[in-house]
Tab-separated table of C-alpha atoms in Angstrom:
chain	number	residue	atom	x	y	z
A	16	MET	CA	-0.071	-0.120	0.133
A	17	ASN	CA	1.284	3.453	-0.753
A	18	ALA	CA	2.851	5.097	2.247
A	19	THR	CA	0.603	8.207	2.088
A	20	LYS	CA	-2.706	6.284	1.834
A	21	GLU	CA	-1.354	4.031	4.759
A	22	HIS	CA	-0.663	7.142	6.741
A	23	ILE	CA	-4.340	8.476	6.181
A	24	ILE	CA	-5.963	4.921	6.951
A	25	PHE	CA	-3.914	4.585	10.353
A	26	THR	CA	-4.564	8.080	11.385
A	27	SER	CA	-8.135	8.057	10.560
A	28	PHE	CA	-8.769	4.897	12.425
A	29	ARG	CA	-7.232	6.291	15.534
A	30	MET	CA	-9.346	9.276	15.260
A	31	PHE	CA	-12.635	7.112	14.801
A	32	LEU	CA	-11.801	5.235	17.847
A	33	GLN	CA	-11.155	8.527	20.085
A	34	LYS	CA	-14.071	10.498	18.926
A	35	GLY	CA	-16.518	8.146	17.122
A	36	TYR	CA	-17.691	7.820	13.764
A	37	ARG	CA	-20.423	10.316	13.786
A	38	GLU	CA	-18.425	13.232	15.269
A	39	VAL	CA	-15.270	12.979	13.013
A	40	THR	CA	-15.297	15.165	9.780
A	41	MET	CA	-13.321	15.162	6.727
A	42	SER	CA	-11.801	18.593	7.636
A	43	MET	CA	-10.678	16.988	11.019
A	44	LEU	CA	-9.205	14.045	9.345
A	45	VAL	CA	-7.295	16.118	6.801
A	46	LYS	CA	-5.762	18.270	9.695
A	47	ALA	CA	-4.930	14.984	11.822
A	48	THR	CA	-2.939	13.627	9.014
A	49	GLY	CA	-1.014	16.956	8.098
A	50	LEU	CA	-1.552	16.543	4.410
A	51	SER	CA	-3.289	19.152	2.070
A	52	LYS	CA	-6.604	18.672	1.060
A	53	GLY	CA	-5.548	17.847	-2.342
A	54	ALA	CA	-3.326	15.237	-1.407
A	55	PHE	CA	-5.938	13.903	1.255
A	56	TYR	CA	-8.628	13.797	-1.463
A	57	HIS	CA	-6.486	12.253	-4.168
A	58	TYR	CA	-7.076	9.032	-2.036
A	59	PHE	CA	-10.633	9.452	-0.401
A	60	GLU	CA	-13.645	11.288	-1.759
A	61	ASN	CA	-15.598	11.118	1.462
A	62	LYS	CA	-15.746	9.936	5.105
A	63	GLU	CA	-17.790	6.614	4.048
A	64	GLN	CA	-15.176	5.487	1.532
A	65	LEU	CA	-12.367	6.154	3.996
A	66	PHE	CA	-14.014	4.336	6.817
A	67	GLY	CA	-15.069	1.363	4.645
A	68	GLU	CA	-11.462	0.969	3.557
A	69	THR	CA	-10.037	1.447	7.065
A	70	LEU	CA	-12.316	-1.517	8.385
A	71	ASP	CA	-11.356	-3.639	5.580
A	72	THR	CA	-7.572	-2.820	6.094
A	73	LEU	CA	-7.374	-2.795	9.911
A	74	PHE	CA	-10.304	-5.040	10.883
A	75	PHE	CA	-11.494	-7.708	8.313
A	76	SER	CA	-7.991	-8.371	6.764
A	77	VAL	CA	-6.672	-9.555	10.188
A	78	SER	CA	-9.876	-11.652	10.950
A	79	PRO	CA	-9.318	-15.454	10.530
A	80	PHE	CA	-13.048	-15.779	9.475
A	81	TYR	CA	-13.201	-13.052	6.834
A	82	GLN	CA	-13.163	-15.937	4.625
A	83	GLU	CA	-14.635	-19.402	5.252
A	84	PRO	CA	-11.888	-21.146	6.966
A	85	GLU	CA	-9.846	-24.303	5.498
A	86	ILE	CA	-9.691	-27.034	8.133
A	87	ALA	CA	-6.458	-28.863	8.630
A	88	PHE	CA	-7.728	-32.346	8.977
A	89	GLU	CA	-4.305	-33.676	10.249
A	90	ARG	CA	-5.137	-31.958	13.663
A	91	SER	CA	-6.915	-33.216	16.293
A	92	PHE	CA	-9.979	-31.204	17.824
A	93	TYR	CA	-7.852	-29.989	20.809
A	94	GLU	CA	-5.018	-28.801	18.537
A	95	SER	CA	-7.651	-26.858	16.268
A	96	MET	CA	-8.902	-25.543	19.389
A	97	GLY	CA	-5.532	-24.183	20.564
A	98	GLN	CA	-4.784	-22.792	17.070
A	99	TYR	CA	-8.065	-20.846	17.301
A	100	ILE	CA	-6.930	-19.206	20.602
A	101	GLU	CA	-3.440	-18.308	18.883
A	102	ASN	CA	-5.317	-16.715	15.926
A	103	ILE	CA	-7.455	-14.657	18.212
A	104	LYS	CA	-4.384	-13.812	20.284
A	105	ARG	CA	-2.493	-12.492	17.086
A	106	MET	CA	-5.666	-10.411	15.978
A	107	GLY	CA	-5.850	-8.735	19.535
A	108	GLU	CA	-2.085	-7.967	19.368
A	109	ARG	CA	-2.396	-6.291	15.872
A	110	VAL	CA	-5.510	-4.382	16.855
A	111	GLN	CA	-3.689	-3.114	20.108
A	112	GLN	CA	-0.528	-1.984	17.594
A	113	TYR	CA	-3.170	0.210	15.867
A	114	LEU	CA	-4.625	1.459	19.241
A	115	GLY	CA	-1.740	2.796	21.038
A	116	SER	CA	-1.546	3.711	24.412
A	117	ASP	CA	-3.774	6.666	24.368
A	118	THR	CA	-6.761	4.795	22.956
A	119	SER	CA	-8.862	2.511	25.122
A	120	GLU	CA	-9.572	-0.956	23.858
A	121	LEU	CA	-13.300	-0.453	24.809
A	122	SER	CA	-13.428	2.254	22.228
A	123	TYR	CA	-12.463	-0.457	19.471
A	124	TYR	CA	-15.884	-2.253	20.538
A	125	ARG	CA	-17.763	0.622	20.747
A	126	LEU	CA	-16.999	1.746	17.379
A	127	MET	CA	-17.774	-1.535	15.913
A	128	LEU	CA	-21.228	-1.733	17.647
A	129	ASP	CA	-21.893	1.877	16.755
A	130	VAL	CA	-21.305	1.579	13.074
A	131	ALA	CA	-23.053	-1.913	12.841
A	132	SER	CA	-26.264	-0.118	14.028
A	133	TYR	CA	-26.452	2.230	10.930
A	134	ALA	CA	-23.906	0.890	8.331
A	135	PRO	CA	-25.541	-2.019	6.694
A	136	GLU	CA	-22.552	-3.205	4.382
A	137	PHE	CA	-20.346	-3.333	7.532
A	138	ARG	CA	-22.987	-5.265	9.460
A	139	ALA	CA	-23.242	-7.827	6.724
A	140	LYS	CA	-19.549	-8.395	6.861
A	141	ILE	CA	-19.728	-8.972	10.517
A	142	GLU	CA	-22.445	-11.305	10.134
A	143	ARG	CA	-20.410	-13.327	7.385
A	144	ALA	CA	-17.331	-13.479	9.779
A	145	ASN	CA	-19.691	-14.688	12.606
A	146	ARG	CA	-21.288	-17.435	10.274
A	147	ASN	CA	-17.542	-18.447	8.988
A	148	GLU	CA	-16.589	-18.847	12.766
A	149	LEU	CA	-19.404	-21.019	13.437
A	150	ILE	CA	-18.853	-23.345	10.319
A	151	PHE	CA	-15.360	-23.526	11.520
A	152	TRP	CA	-16.427	-24.934	15.006
A	153	GLN	CA	-18.977	-27.296	13.182
A	154	LYS	CA	-16.407	-28.643	11.112
A	155	ILE	CA	-13.819	-29.389	13.705
A	156	VAL	CA	-16.474	-30.910	15.940
A	157	ARG	CA	-17.633	-33.127	13.195
A	158	HIS	CA	-13.888	-33.997	12.423
A	159	GLY	CA	-13.279	-34.616	16.213
A	160	ILE	CA	-16.479	-37.121	16.388
A	161	ASP	CA	-15.253	-38.714	13.127
A	162	ARG	CA	-11.806	-39.628	14.488
A	163	GLY	CA	-13.273	-40.786	17.940
A	164	GLU	CA	-12.029	-37.840	19.788
A	165	LEU	CA	-15.176	-36.466	20.854
A	166	LYS	CA	-18.409	-37.922	22.130
A	167	PRO	CA	-20.778	-39.158	19.226
A	168	ASP	CA	-24.014	-37.602	20.372
A	169	LEU	CA	-23.019	-33.903	20.275
A	170	ASP	CA	-25.118	-31.293	18.577
A	171	LEU	CA	-22.928	-29.716	16.306
A	172	GLU	CA	-24.779	-26.229	15.838
A	173	ILE	CA	-25.350	-25.978	19.585
A	174	LEU	CA	-21.672	-26.916	20.499
A	175	ALA	CA	-20.221	-24.500	17.968
A	176	ARG	CA	-22.388	-21.810	19.520
A	177	HIS	CA	-20.818	-22.536	22.804
A	178	PHE	CA	-17.494	-21.974	21.907
A	179	HIS	CA	-18.347	-18.809	19.940
A	180	TRP	CA	-20.402	-17.597	22.551
A	181	LEU	CA	-17.514	-18.301	25.289
A	182	GLN	CA	-14.972	-16.414	23.267
A	183	ASP	CA	-17.359	-13.221	22.893
A	184	GLY	CA	-18.278	-13.255	26.687
A	185	ILE	CA	-14.754	-13.590	27.820
A	186	ALA	CA	-13.569	-10.794	25.764
A	187	ILE	CA	-16.488	-8.282	26.283
A	188	ASN	CA	-16.194	-9.062	30.246
A	189	SER	CA	-12.331	-8.817	30.080
A	190	LEU	CA	-12.623	-5.449	28.340
A	191	PHE	CA	-15.417	-4.152	30.547
A	192	TYR	CA	-13.581	-5.004	33.919
A	193	GLY	CA	-10.082	-3.824	32.559
A	194	GLU	CA	-8.654	-7.431	32.786
A	195	THR	CA	-7.475	-7.812	29.187
A	196	GLN	CA	-4.185	-9.188	30.373
A	197	ASN	CA	-6.093	-12.256	31.607
A	198	LEU	CA	-8.093	-12.637	28.326
A	199	TYR	CA	-6.158	-15.361	26.535
A	200	HIS	CA	-5.575	-17.415	29.795
A	201	SER	CA	-9.097	-17.184	30.567
A	202	LEU	CA	-10.284	-18.152	27.159
A	203	GLU	CA	-7.924	-21.184	27.143
A	204	LYS	CA	-9.044	-22.113	30.560
A	205	ALA	CA	-12.550	-22.029	29.530
A	206	PHE	CA	-12.180	-24.078	26.396
A	207	VAL	CA	-10.316	-26.765	27.993
A	208	GLN	CA	-12.764	-27.143	30.561
A	209	LEU	CA	-15.441	-27.416	27.828
A	210	TYR	CA	-13.246	-29.823	26.027
A	211	GLN	CA	-13.005	-32.148	29.004
A	212	LEU	CA	-16.672	-32.340	29.078
A	213	ILE	CA	-17.265	-33.544	25.268
A	214	LYS	CA	-14.369	-35.608	24.731
A	215	LYS	CA	-14.740	-39.271	24.560
């Protein structure tokens, strides 16, 4: 990506996080980047276009579920579960790099929820990512059953949602109570306990 365009995207993302999507204007964005209007508008015609590309670059591109995931069938369910946690951890670390020390992690989730309420295209992408995550869990549960690792009478859809909900619930609570340093440990602990209940 062009260095100037990348600078605009990163600077704008931080401003969206700090002030909220509705409050940010194009003039504020131009000023924050330190570019001339001509240089800025060469890359982005309006706030909607900029915000959409910002999300694609800094949110969806780092999500392991932006596309329907391929399953590594040589892995056990337990190994796939561990890889899921590692992927979430890498995504979180990358997002934190974008945020910097002067922006709360809560603002990231607040921005996602805010925009999802009035940006249909963004909401559709979130729904697709959630759908792909559920497909991932369904596939690896089925694979775990087929290889005799998991109990044979499990409901694939319900169990997939349990893992999905666990991740969401732990992440939101960790952010709300300011305990993000324990997020991945808590996630691993909860997943392992659930695994103990479903393994054969």
